[in-house]
């Protein structure tokens, strides 16, 4: 069996601040942040996996589980080989994976999930506005169309939110994600 990475999951709806909080935590010595969405967005769109990503994400759908876990695992292996992530020293802070219970099950052999930080946003319309602003600021194509954003929210509510039921309630901590990044932290 391979090494199971000691992990904290950043969890929440699109626009809840997972990437922002992950970047902050990733700057703390001993923490290593990886955004699965960022890895996808940096894929070579001409590659087989890049084409799969574009096909699904442009419509607001999740990339199939096997491709997602394969991409994630290859990326983590590369980071370990390059020495940017040191599994025996660093606490892995993940956002954007797992996106459904199937992925959570597939990742069990790779992850020892110690805690889940659930960034909670109760007002969907505020989060949609936040995503549209992010699209302009960061040139994020996946956040530019309101119908795609709404589809991503539907997918989150139907497929991703149930992941919280997969893990023990004792490791889930809810955090109000509607304030400034510093307040949320």
Tab-separated table of C-alpha atoms in Angstrom:
chain	number	residue	atom	x	y	z
A	1	UNK	CA	0.000	0.000	0.000
A	2	UNK	CA	1.272	3.483	-0.835
A	3	UNK	CA	1.886	6.238	1.710
A	4	UNK	CA	-1.322	7.858	2.927
A	5	UNK	CA	-0.925	11.631	2.988
A	6	UNK	CA	-1.875	13.359	6.243
A	7	UNK	CA	-4.601	15.683	4.987
A	8	UNK	CA	-6.964	18.525	5.792
A	9	UNK	CA	-9.762	19.049	3.279
A	10	UNK	CA	-11.068	22.521	2.503
A	11	UNK	CA	-14.676	21.967	1.577
A	12	UNK	CA	-17.458	24.246	0.363
A	13	UNK	CA	-19.608	25.489	-2.488
A	14	UNK	CA	-18.164	27.235	-5.547
A	15	UNK	CA	-16.917	30.676	-4.497
A	16	UNK	CA	-16.776	29.857	-0.777
A	17	UNK	CA	-13.074	30.702	-0.552
A	18	UNK	CA	-11.412	27.283	-0.578
A	19	UNK	CA	-8.621	28.444	-2.868
A	20	UNK	CA	-8.082	31.688	-0.963
A	21	UNK	CA	-7.849	29.949	2.408
A	22	UNK	CA	-5.701	27.200	0.914
A	23	UNK	CA	-3.203	29.730	-0.463
A	24	UNK	CA	-2.970	31.392	2.949
A	25	UNK	CA	-2.473	28.094	4.777
A	26	UNK	CA	0.016	26.931	2.137
A	27	UNK	CA	2.319	29.762	3.196
A	28	UNK	CA	2.509	28.429	6.759
A	29	UNK	CA	5.627	26.265	7.301
A	30	UNK	CA	4.644	22.591	7.435
A	31	UNK	CA	1.468	23.078	5.371
A	32	UNK	CA	1.287	22.239	1.668
A	33	UNK	CA	-1.728	23.464	-0.339
A	34	UNK	CA	-2.958	21.878	-3.548
A	35	UNK	CA	-5.993	23.150	-5.446
A	36	UNK	CA	-7.350	20.442	-7.707
A	37	UNK	CA	-9.190	23.077	-9.763
A	38	UNK	CA	-5.961	25.010	-10.299
A	39	UNK	CA	-4.200	21.829	-11.421
A	40	UNK	CA	-7.024	21.229	-13.923
A	41	UNK	CA	-6.933	24.813	-15.204
A	42	UNK	CA	-3.173	24.514	-15.792
A	43	UNK	CA	-3.479	21.307	-17.799
A	44	UNK	CA	-2.236	21.267	-21.370
A	45	UNK	CA	-5.582	21.593	-23.179
A	46	UNK	CA	-4.117	19.620	-26.069
A	47	UNK	CA	-3.443	16.589	-23.859
A	48	UNK	CA	-5.957	13.766	-23.458
A	49	UNK	CA	-6.748	14.770	-19.860
A	50	UNK	CA	-6.874	18.458	-20.831
A	51	UNK	CA	-9.485	17.747	-23.505
A	52	UNK	CA	-11.583	15.769	-21.013
A	53	UNK	CA	-11.377	18.665	-18.549
A	54	UNK	CA	-12.484	21.245	-21.146
A	55	UNK	CA	-15.337	19.032	-22.362
A	56	UNK	CA	-16.868	18.770	-18.890
A	57	UNK	CA	-15.917	22.037	-17.161
A	58	UNK	CA	-17.162	24.248	-19.996
A	59	UNK	CA	-20.656	22.902	-19.272
A	60	UNK	CA	-20.364	23.104	-15.484
A	61	UNK	CA	-20.086	19.328	-15.017
A	62	UNK	CA	-17.577	17.412	-12.913
A	63	UNK	CA	-14.728	15.644	-14.695
A	64	UNK	CA	-15.225	11.840	-14.432
A	65	UNK	CA	-13.927	10.323	-11.197
A	66	UNK	CA	-11.294	8.059	-12.710
A	67	UNK	CA	-9.727	10.930	-14.694
A	68	UNK	CA	-9.862	13.246	-11.661
A	69	UNK	CA	-8.182	10.807	-9.284
A	70	UNK	CA	-5.618	9.788	-11.924
A	71	UNK	CA	-4.713	13.440	-12.590
A	72	UNK	CA	-4.521	14.179	-8.863
A	73	UNK	CA	-2.367	11.139	-8.113
A	74	UNK	CA	0.047	11.845	-10.981
A	75	UNK	CA	0.347	15.452	-9.850
A	76	UNK	CA	1.025	14.498	-6.213
A	77	UNK	CA	3.627	11.943	-7.289
A	78	UNK	CA	5.410	14.572	-9.400
A	79	UNK	CA	5.406	17.067	-6.505
A	80	UNK	CA	6.847	14.417	-4.204
A	81	UNK	CA	9.584	13.443	-6.678
A	82	UNK	CA	10.473	17.108	-7.237
A	83	UNK	CA	10.620	17.631	-3.463
A	84	UNK	CA	8.119	20.489	-3.363
A	85	UNK	CA	5.821	18.335	-1.204
A	86	UNK	CA	7.367	16.237	1.550
A	87	UNK	CA	4.793	13.689	2.789
A	88	UNK	CA	6.747	12.887	5.956
A	89	UNK	CA	6.926	16.559	6.968
A	90	UNK	CA	4.076	18.506	5.335
A	91	UNK	CA	0.380	18.484	6.169
A	92	UNK	CA	-1.478	18.357	2.857
A	93	UNK	CA	-4.259	20.947	2.528
A	94	UNK	CA	-6.525	19.967	-0.361
A	95	UNK	CA	-9.320	21.866	-2.011
A	96	UNK	CA	-11.477	20.777	-4.913
A	97	UNK	CA	-11.215	17.053	-4.259
A	98	UNK	CA	-13.080	14.829	-3.456
A	99	UNK	CA	-16.085	16.170	-5.354
A	100	UNK	CA	-18.364	13.192	-4.687
A	101	UNK	CA	-18.512	10.087	-2.485
A	102	UNK	CA	-17.078	7.898	-5.255
A	103	UNK	CA	-13.936	10.061	-5.319
A	104	UNK	CA	-13.774	9.995	-1.510
A	105	UNK	CA	-13.759	6.198	-1.645
A	106	UNK	CA	-11.122	6.128	-4.422
A	107	UNK	CA	-8.906	8.521	-2.449
A	108	UNK	CA	-9.057	6.523	0.786
A	109	UNK	CA	-5.956	4.536	-0.163
A	110	UNK	CA	-4.034	7.812	-0.674
A	111	UNK	CA	-5.385	10.109	2.068
A	112	UNK	CA	-5.645	10.031	5.832
A	113	UNK	CA	-8.207	12.814	6.314
A	114	UNK	CA	-7.591	14.342	9.736
A	115	UNK	CA	-9.976	17.324	9.475
A	116	UNK	CA	-12.470	18.879	7.099
A	117	UNK	CA	-12.920	22.643	7.146
A	118	UNK	CA	-16.385	23.258	5.704
A	119	UNK	CA	-16.612	26.839	4.430
A	120	UNK	CA	-20.318	27.643	4.670
A	121	UNK	CA	-22.099	30.249	2.532
A	122	UNK	CA	-25.815	30.436	3.131
A	123	UNK	CA	-26.627	33.028	0.429
A	124	UNK	CA	-26.263	31.452	-2.999
A	125	UNK	CA	-26.817	34.746	-4.854
A	126	UNK	CA	-23.956	36.428	-2.956
A	127	UNK	CA	-21.674	33.570	-3.931
A	128	UNK	CA	-22.724	33.791	-7.586
A	129	UNK	CA	-21.864	37.503	-7.528
A	130	UNK	CA	-18.501	36.667	-5.894
A	131	UNK	CA	-17.766	34.157	-8.681
A	132	UNK	CA	-18.619	36.637	-11.429
A	133	UNK	CA	-16.257	39.191	-9.869
A	134	UNK	CA	-13.549	36.520	-9.656
A	135	UNK	CA	-14.045	35.717	-13.360
A	136	UNK	CA	-13.206	39.318	-14.250
A	137	UNK	CA	-10.357	39.705	-11.774
A	138	UNK	CA	-8.615	36.375	-12.456
A	139	UNK	CA	-9.706	35.781	-16.064
A	140	UNK	CA	-11.451	32.569	-14.976
A	141	UNK	CA	-13.445	31.291	-17.937
A	142	UNK	CA	-15.180	28.703	-15.737
A	143	UNK	CA	-16.744	31.544	-13.693
A	144	UNK	CA	-17.716	33.844	-16.563
A	145	UNK	CA	-21.179	32.513	-17.486
A	146	UNK	CA	-24.000	32.651	-14.981
A	147	UNK	CA	-25.697	29.508	-16.350
A	148	UNK	CA	-22.427	27.554	-15.882
A	149	UNK	CA	-22.052	28.960	-12.342
A	150	UNK	CA	-25.609	27.920	-11.472
A	151	UNK	CA	-24.970	24.448	-12.914
A	152	UNK	CA	-21.820	24.169	-10.779
A	153	UNK	CA	-23.900	25.068	-7.702
A	154	UNK	CA	-26.504	22.425	-8.604
A	155	UNK	CA	-23.750	19.833	-9.027
A	156	UNK	CA	-22.266	20.890	-5.666
A	157	UNK	CA	-25.621	20.534	-3.892
A	158	UNK	CA	-26.447	17.173	-5.508
A	159	UNK	CA	-23.050	15.456	-5.701
A	160	UNK	CA	-20.441	17.221	-3.574
A	161	UNK	CA	-22.303	18.246	-0.419
A	162	UNK	CA	-23.136	14.566	0.380
A	163	UNK	CA	-19.384	13.911	0.736
A	164	UNK	CA	-19.667	15.456	4.208
A	165	UNK	CA	-21.857	12.493	5.242
A	166	UNK	CA	-19.123	10.081	4.127
A	167	UNK	CA	-16.661	11.304	6.770
A	168	UNK	CA	-17.131	11.173	10.555
A	169	UNK	CA	-18.936	14.260	11.875
A	170	UNK	CA	-16.243	14.648	14.552
A	171	UNK	CA	-13.645	15.749	11.972
A	172	UNK	CA	-15.903	18.333	10.246
A	173	UNK	CA	-15.636	21.962	11.387
A	174	UNK	CA	-18.017	24.547	9.917
A	175	UNK	CA	-16.673	28.048	9.276
A	176	UNK	CA	-18.736	31.042	8.105
A	177	UNK	CA	-17.152	31.942	4.748
A	178	UNK	CA	-18.983	35.213	4.105
A	179	UNK	CA	-16.472	37.556	5.724
A	180	UNK	CA	-13.105	38.841	4.582
A	181	UNK	CA	-10.373	36.260	3.991
A	182	UNK	CA	-8.695	37.329	7.259
A	183	UNK	CA	-11.928	36.934	9.236
A	184	UNK	CA	-12.588	33.507	7.710
A	185	UNK	CA	-9.028	32.420	8.515
